[in-house]
mmCIF file of C-alpha atoms and ligand atoms in Angstrom:
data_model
loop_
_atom_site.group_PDB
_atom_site.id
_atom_site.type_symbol
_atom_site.label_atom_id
_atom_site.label_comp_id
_atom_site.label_asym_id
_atom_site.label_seq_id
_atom_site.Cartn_x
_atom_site.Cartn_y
_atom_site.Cartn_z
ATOM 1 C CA UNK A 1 0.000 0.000 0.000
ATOM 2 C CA UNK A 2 1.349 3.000 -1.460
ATOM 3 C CA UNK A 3 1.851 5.278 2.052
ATOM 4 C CA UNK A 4 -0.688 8.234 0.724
ATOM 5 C CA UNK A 5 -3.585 5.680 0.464
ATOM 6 C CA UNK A 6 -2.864 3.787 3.780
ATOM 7 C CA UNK A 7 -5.984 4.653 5.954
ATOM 8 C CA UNK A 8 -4.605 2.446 8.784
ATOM 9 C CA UNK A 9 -5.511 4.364 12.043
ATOM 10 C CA UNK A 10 -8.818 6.481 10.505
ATOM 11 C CA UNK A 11 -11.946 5.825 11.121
ATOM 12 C CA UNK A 12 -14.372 6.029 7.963
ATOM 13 C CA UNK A 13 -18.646 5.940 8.926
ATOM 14 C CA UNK A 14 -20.328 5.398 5.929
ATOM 15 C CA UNK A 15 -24.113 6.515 5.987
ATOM 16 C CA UNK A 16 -26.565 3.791 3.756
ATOM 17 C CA UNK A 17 -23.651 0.664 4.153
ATOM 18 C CA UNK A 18 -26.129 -2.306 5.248
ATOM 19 C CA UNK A 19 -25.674 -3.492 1.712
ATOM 20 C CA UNK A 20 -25.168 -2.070 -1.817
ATOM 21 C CA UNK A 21 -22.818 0.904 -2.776
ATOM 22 C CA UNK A 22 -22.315 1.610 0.959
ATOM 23 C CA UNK A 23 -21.272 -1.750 2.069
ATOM 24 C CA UNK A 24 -19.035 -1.637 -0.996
ATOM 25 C CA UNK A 25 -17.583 1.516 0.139
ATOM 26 C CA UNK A 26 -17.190 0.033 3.738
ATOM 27 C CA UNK A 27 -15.250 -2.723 2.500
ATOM 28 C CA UNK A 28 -13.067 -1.083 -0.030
ATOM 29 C CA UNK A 29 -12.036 1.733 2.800
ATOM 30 C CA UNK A 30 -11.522 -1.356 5.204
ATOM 31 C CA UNK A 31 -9.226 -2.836 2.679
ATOM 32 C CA UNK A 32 -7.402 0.212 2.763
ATOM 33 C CA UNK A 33 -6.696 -0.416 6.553
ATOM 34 C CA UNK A 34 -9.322 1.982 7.786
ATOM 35 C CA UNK A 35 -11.853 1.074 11.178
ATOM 36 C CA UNK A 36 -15.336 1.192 9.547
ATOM 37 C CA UNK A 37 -18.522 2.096 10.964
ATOM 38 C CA UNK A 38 -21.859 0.735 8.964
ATOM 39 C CA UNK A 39 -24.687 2.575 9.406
ATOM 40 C CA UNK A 40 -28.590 2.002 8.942
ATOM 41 C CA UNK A 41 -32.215 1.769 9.684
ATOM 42 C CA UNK A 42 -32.562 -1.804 9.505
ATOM 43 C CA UNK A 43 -30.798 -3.594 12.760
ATOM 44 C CA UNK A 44 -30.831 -6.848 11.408
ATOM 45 C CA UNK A 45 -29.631 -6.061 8.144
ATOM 46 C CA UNK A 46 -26.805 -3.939 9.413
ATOM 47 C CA UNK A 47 -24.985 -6.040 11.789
ATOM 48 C CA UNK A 48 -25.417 -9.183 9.807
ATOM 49 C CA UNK A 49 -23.182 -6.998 7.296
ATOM 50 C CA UNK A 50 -20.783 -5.926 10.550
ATOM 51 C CA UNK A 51 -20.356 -9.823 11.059
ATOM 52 C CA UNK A 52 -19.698 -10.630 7.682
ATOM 53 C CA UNK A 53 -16.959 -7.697 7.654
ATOM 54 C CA UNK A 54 -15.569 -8.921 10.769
ATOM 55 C CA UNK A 55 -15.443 -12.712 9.997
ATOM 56 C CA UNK A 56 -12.990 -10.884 7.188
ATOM 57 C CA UNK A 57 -10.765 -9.485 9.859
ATOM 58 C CA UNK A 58 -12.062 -6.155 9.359
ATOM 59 C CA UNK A 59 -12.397 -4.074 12.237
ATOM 60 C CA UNK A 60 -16.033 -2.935 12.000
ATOM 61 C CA UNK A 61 -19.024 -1.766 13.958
ATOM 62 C CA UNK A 62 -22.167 -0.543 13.253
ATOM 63 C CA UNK A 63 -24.847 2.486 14.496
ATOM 64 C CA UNK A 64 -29.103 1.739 13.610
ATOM 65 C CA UNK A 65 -29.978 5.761 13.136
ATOM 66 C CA UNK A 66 -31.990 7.609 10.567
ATOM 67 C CA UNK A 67 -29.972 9.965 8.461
ATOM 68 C CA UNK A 68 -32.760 12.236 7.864
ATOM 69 C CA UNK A 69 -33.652 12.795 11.493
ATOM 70 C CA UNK A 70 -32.018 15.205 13.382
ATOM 71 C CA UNK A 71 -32.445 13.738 16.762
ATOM 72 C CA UNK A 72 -31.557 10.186 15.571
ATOM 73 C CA UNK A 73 -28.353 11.653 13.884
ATOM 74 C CA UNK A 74 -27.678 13.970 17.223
ATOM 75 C CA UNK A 75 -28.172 10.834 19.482
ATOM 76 C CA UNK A 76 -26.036 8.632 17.591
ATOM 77 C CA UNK A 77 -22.961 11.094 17.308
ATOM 78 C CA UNK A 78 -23.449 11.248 21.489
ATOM 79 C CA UNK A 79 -23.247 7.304 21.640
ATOM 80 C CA UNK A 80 -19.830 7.503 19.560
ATOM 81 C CA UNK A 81 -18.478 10.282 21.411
ATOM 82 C CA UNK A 82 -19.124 8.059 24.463
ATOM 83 C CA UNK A 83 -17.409 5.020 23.059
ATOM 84 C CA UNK A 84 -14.206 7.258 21.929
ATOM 85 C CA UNK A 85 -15.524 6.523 18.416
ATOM 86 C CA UNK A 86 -13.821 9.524 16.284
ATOM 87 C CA UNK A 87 -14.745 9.939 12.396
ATOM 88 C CA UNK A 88 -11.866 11.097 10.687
ATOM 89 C CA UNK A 89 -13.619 10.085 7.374
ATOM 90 C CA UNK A 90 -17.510 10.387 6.335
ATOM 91 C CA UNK A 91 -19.071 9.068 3.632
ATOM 92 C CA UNK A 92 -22.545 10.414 2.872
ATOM 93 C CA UNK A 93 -23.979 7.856 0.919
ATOM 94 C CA UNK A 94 -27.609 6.986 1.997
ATOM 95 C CA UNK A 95 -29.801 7.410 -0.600
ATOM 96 C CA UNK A 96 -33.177 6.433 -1.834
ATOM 97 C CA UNK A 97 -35.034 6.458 -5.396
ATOM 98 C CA UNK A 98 -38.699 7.609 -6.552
ATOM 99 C CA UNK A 99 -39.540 7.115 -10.246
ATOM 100 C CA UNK A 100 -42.785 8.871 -10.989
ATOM 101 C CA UNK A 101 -43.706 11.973 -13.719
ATOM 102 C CA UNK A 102 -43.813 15.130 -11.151
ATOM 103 C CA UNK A 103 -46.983 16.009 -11.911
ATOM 104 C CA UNK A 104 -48.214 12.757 -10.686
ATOM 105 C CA UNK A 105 -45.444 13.097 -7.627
ATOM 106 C CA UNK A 106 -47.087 13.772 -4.196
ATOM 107 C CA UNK A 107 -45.278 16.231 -1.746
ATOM 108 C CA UNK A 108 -44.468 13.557 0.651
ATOM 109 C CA UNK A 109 -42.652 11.338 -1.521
ATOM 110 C CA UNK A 110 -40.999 14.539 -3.064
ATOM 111 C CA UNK A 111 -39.760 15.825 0.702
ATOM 112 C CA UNK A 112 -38.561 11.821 1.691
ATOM 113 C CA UNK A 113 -36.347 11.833 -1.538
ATOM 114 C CA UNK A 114 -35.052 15.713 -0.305
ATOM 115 C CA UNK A 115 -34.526 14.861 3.100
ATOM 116 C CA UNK A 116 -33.020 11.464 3.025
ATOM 117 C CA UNK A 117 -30.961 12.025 0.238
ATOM 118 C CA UNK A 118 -29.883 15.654 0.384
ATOM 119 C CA UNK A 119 -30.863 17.126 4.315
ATOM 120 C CA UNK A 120 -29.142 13.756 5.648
ATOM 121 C CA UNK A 121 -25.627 14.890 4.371
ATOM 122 C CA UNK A 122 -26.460 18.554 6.117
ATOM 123 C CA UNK A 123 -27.026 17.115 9.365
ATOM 124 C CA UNK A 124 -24.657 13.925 9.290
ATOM 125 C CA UNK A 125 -21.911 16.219 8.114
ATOM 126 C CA UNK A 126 -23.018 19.339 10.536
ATOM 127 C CA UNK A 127 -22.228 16.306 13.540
ATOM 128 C CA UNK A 128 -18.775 15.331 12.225
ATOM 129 C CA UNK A 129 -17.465 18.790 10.872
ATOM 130 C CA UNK A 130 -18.036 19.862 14.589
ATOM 131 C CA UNK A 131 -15.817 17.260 16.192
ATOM 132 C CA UNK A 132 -13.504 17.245 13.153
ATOM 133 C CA UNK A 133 -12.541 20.991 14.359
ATOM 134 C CA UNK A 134 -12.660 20.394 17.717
ATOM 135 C CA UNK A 135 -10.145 18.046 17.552
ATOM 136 C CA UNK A 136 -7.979 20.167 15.473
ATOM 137 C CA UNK A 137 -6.177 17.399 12.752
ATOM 138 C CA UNK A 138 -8.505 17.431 10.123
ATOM 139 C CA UNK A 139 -10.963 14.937 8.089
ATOM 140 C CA UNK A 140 -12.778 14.426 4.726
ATOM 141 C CA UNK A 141 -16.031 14.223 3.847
ATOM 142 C CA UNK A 142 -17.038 12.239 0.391
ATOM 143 C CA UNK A 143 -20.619 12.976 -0.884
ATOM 144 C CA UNK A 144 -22.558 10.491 -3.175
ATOM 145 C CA UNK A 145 -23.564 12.137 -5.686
ATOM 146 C CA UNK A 146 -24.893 10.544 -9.517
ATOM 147 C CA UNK A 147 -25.155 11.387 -13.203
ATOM 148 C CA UNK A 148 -28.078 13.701 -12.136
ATOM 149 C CA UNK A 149 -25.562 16.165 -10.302
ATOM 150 C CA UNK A 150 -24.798 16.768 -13.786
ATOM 151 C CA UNK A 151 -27.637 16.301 -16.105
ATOM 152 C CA UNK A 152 -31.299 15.089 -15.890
ATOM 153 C CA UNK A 153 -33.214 12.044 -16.434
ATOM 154 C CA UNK A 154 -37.117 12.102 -17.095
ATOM 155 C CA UNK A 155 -39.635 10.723 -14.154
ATOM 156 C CA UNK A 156 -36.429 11.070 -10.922
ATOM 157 C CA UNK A 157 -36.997 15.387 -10.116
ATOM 158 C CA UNK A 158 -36.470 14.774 -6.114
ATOM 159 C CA UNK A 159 -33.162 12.635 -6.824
ATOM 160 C CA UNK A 160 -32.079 14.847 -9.818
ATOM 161 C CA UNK A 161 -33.111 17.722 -7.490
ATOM 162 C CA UNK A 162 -31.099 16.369 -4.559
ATOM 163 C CA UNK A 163 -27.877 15.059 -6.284
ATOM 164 C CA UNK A 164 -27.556 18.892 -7.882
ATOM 165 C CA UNK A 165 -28.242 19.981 -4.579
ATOM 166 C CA UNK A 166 -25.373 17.048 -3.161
ATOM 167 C CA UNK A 167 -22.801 18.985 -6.044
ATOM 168 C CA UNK A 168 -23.030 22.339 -4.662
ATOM 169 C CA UNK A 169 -23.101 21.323 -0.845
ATOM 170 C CA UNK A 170 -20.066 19.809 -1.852
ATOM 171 C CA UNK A 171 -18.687 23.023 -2.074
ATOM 172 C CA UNK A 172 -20.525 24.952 0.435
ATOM 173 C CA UNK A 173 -18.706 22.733 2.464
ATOM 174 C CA UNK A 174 -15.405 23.320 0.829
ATOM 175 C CA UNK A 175 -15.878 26.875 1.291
ATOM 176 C CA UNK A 176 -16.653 26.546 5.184
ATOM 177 C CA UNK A 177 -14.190 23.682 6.313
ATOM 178 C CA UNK A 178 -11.412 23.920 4.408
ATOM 179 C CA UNK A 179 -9.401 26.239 6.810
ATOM 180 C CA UNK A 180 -9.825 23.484 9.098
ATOM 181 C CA UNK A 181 -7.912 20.662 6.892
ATOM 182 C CA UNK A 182 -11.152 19.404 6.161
ATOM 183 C CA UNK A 183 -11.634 18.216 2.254
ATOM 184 C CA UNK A 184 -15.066 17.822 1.010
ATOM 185 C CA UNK A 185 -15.313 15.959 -2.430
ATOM 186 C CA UNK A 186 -18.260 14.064 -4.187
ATOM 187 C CA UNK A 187 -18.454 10.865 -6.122
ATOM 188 C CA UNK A 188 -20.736 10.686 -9.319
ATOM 189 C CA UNK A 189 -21.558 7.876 -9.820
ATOM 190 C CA UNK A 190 -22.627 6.324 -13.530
ATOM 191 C CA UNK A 191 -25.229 3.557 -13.914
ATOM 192 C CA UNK A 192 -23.612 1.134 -11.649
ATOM 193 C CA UNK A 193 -25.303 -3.092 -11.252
ATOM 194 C CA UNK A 194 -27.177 -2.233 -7.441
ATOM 195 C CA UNK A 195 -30.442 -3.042 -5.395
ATOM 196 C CA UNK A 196 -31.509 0.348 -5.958
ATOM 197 C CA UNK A 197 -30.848 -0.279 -9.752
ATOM 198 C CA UNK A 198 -31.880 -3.917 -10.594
ATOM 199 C CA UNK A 199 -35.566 -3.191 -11.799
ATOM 200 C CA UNK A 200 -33.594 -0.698 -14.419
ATOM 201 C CA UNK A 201 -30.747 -3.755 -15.442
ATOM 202 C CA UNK A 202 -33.673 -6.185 -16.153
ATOM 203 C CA UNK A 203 -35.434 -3.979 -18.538
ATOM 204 C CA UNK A 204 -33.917 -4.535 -21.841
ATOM 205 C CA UNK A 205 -34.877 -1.228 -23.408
ATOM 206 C CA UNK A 206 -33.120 0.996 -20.384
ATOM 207 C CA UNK A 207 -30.280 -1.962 -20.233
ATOM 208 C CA UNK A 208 -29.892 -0.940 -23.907
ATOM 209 C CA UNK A 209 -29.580 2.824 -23.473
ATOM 210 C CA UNK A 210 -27.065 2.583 -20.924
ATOM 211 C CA UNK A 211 -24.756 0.555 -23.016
ATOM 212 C CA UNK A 212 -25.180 2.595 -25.959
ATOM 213 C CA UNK A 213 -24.867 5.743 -23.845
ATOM 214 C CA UNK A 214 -21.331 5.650 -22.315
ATOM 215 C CA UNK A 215 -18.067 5.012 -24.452
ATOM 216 C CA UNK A 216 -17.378 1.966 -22.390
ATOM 217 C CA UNK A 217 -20.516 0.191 -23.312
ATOM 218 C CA UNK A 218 -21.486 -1.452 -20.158
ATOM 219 C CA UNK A 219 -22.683 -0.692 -16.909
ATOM 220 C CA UNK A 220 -20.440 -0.427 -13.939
ATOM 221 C CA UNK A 221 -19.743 -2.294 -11.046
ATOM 222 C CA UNK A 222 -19.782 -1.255 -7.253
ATOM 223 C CA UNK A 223 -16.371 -2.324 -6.687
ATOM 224 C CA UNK A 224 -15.158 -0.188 -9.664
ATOM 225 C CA UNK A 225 -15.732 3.185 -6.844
ATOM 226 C CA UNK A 226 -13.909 1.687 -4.431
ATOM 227 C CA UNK A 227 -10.256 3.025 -6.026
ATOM 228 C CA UNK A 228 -12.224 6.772 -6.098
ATOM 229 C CA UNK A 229 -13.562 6.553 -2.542
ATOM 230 C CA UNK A 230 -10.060 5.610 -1.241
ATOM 231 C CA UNK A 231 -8.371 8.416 -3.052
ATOM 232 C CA UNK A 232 -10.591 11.154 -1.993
ATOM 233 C CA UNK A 233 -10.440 9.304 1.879
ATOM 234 C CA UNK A 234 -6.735 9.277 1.636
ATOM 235 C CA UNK A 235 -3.692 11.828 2.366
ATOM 236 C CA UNK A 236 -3.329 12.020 -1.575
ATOM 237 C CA UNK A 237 -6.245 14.461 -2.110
ATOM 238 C CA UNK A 238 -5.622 16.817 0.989
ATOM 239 C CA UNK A 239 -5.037 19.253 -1.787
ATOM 240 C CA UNK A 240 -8.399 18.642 -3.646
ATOM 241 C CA UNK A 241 -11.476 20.401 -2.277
ATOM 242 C CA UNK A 242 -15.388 21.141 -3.624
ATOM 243 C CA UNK A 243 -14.843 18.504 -6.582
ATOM 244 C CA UNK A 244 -17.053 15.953 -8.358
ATOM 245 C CA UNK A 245 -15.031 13.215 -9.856
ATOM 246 C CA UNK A 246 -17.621 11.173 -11.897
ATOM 247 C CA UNK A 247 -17.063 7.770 -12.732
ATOM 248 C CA UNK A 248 -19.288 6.644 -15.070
ATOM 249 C CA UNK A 249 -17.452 4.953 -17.736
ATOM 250 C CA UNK A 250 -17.130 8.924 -19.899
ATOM 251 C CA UNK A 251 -21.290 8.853 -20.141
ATOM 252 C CA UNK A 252 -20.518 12.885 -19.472
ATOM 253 C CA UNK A 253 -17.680 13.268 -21.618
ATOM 254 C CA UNK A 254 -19.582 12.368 -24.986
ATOM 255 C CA UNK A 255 -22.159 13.611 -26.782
HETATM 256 C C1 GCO B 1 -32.298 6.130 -12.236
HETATM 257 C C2 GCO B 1 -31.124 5.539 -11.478
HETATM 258 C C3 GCO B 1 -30.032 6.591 -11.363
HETATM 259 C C4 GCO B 1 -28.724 5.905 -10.982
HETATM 260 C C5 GCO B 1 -27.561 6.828 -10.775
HETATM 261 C C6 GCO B 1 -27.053 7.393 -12.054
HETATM 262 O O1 GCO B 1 -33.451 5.845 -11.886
HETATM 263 O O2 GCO B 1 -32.008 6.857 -13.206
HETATM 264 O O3 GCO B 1 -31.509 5.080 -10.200
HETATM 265 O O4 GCO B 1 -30.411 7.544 -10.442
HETATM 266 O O5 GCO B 1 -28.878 5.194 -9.789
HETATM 267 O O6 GCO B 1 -27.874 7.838 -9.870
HETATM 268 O O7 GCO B 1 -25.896 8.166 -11.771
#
């Protein structure tokens, strides 16, 4: 391991890691020698994934709390601080998807996309920022963001709406915590083979676009963000702040 992309000694929480791109992320910063916390709503789901990182000699543990609630984000940071737990890395990943025309959308499904995908990375980051200055040696943040940070897709307005929203936050933050040694960077994702995305994979006609849409002609794979997520974790990006590195195969490169 190359010494700028060692992680031993840091502590990474990743937000939305019971399973999919987060648990990907979790195990490709763990890899990198960094203590991982997993984080969900789902108890079951979530330490079944801190066993099976741990049975891999991964040191792991994992916090049940809602991203998009402000007291259940509040209460968890108060149970870390009481078990010493100190992130020097977040990764704001949680994230859910609505597909519906917006004028069929209802409000509440609108404000659910907002909040857990956009207002969770406010208030998970507000928590860690804090501590990061208090303690006076730095951190990173890495934001999820997507294709729609960039450019729109018909019948997704609250994601599209959030992941823009994700892009500039990026920077807000940048703009705020970077006098602190704090970098905050984002991750766009391209069409990658997830939970969130498997309804899309098995229909041929949006299989098809995909593949004809980005140079390399396929969809990618979670493990393919792993190299990304360790970069922007790591001591070789302390001089990259407010950036989106997108890696989706050049879909945003080509017309
Ligand atoms: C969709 C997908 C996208 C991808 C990804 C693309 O419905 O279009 O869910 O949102 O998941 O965000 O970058």
């Amino acid at each position: 391991m190359h010494p700028l992309f060692d992680l031993n000694g840091k502590t990474a929480l990743v937000t939305g890691s019971s399973r999919g791109l987060g648990f990907s992320f979790a195990q490709g910063l763990a890899e990198a020698g960094a203590n991982v916390i997993l984080n969900g709503t789902h108890e079951e789901r979530l330490f079944r994934s801190v066993s099976d990182m741990q049975t891999k000699g991964f040191h792991v543990d994992g916090f049940v709390f809602d991203v998009a609630n402000e007291v259940s984000v509040m209460k968890a940071f108060t149970e870390m601080d009481e078990k010493g737990i100190q992130i020097d890395i977040l990764i704001n990943n949680a994230g859910i998807q609505y597909r519906k025309p917006m004028v069929e959308l209802e409000l509440e499904n609108w404000q659910k996309v907002i909040d857990t995908n956009l207002t969770s990375a406010f208030l998970v980051s507000r928590e860690a920022a804090k501590r990061m200055i208090a303690r006076g040696q730095g951190g990173k943040v890495i934001n999820i963001g997507s294709l729609t940070s960039q450019a729109a897709r018909a019948t997704v307005a609250p994601y599209t709406a959030a992941k823009g929203g994700i892009r500039m936050l990026t920077k807000a933050m940048a703009a705020e915590w970077g006098q602190y040694n704090i970098q905050a960077n984002a991750i766009g994702p391209g069409y990658i083979i997830t939970d969130m995305n498997t309804a899309l994979v098995e229909d041929e006609q949006f299989d098809q676009w995909v593949k004809n849409s980005n140079p390399t002609r396929r969809w990618g794979l979670p493990e393919e963000l792993a190299g990304t997520v360790i970069y922007l974790s790591s001591s070789a990006s302390d001089y990259v702040n407010g950036q989106m590195i997108f890696v989706d195969g050049g879909w945003l490169a080509v017309l």
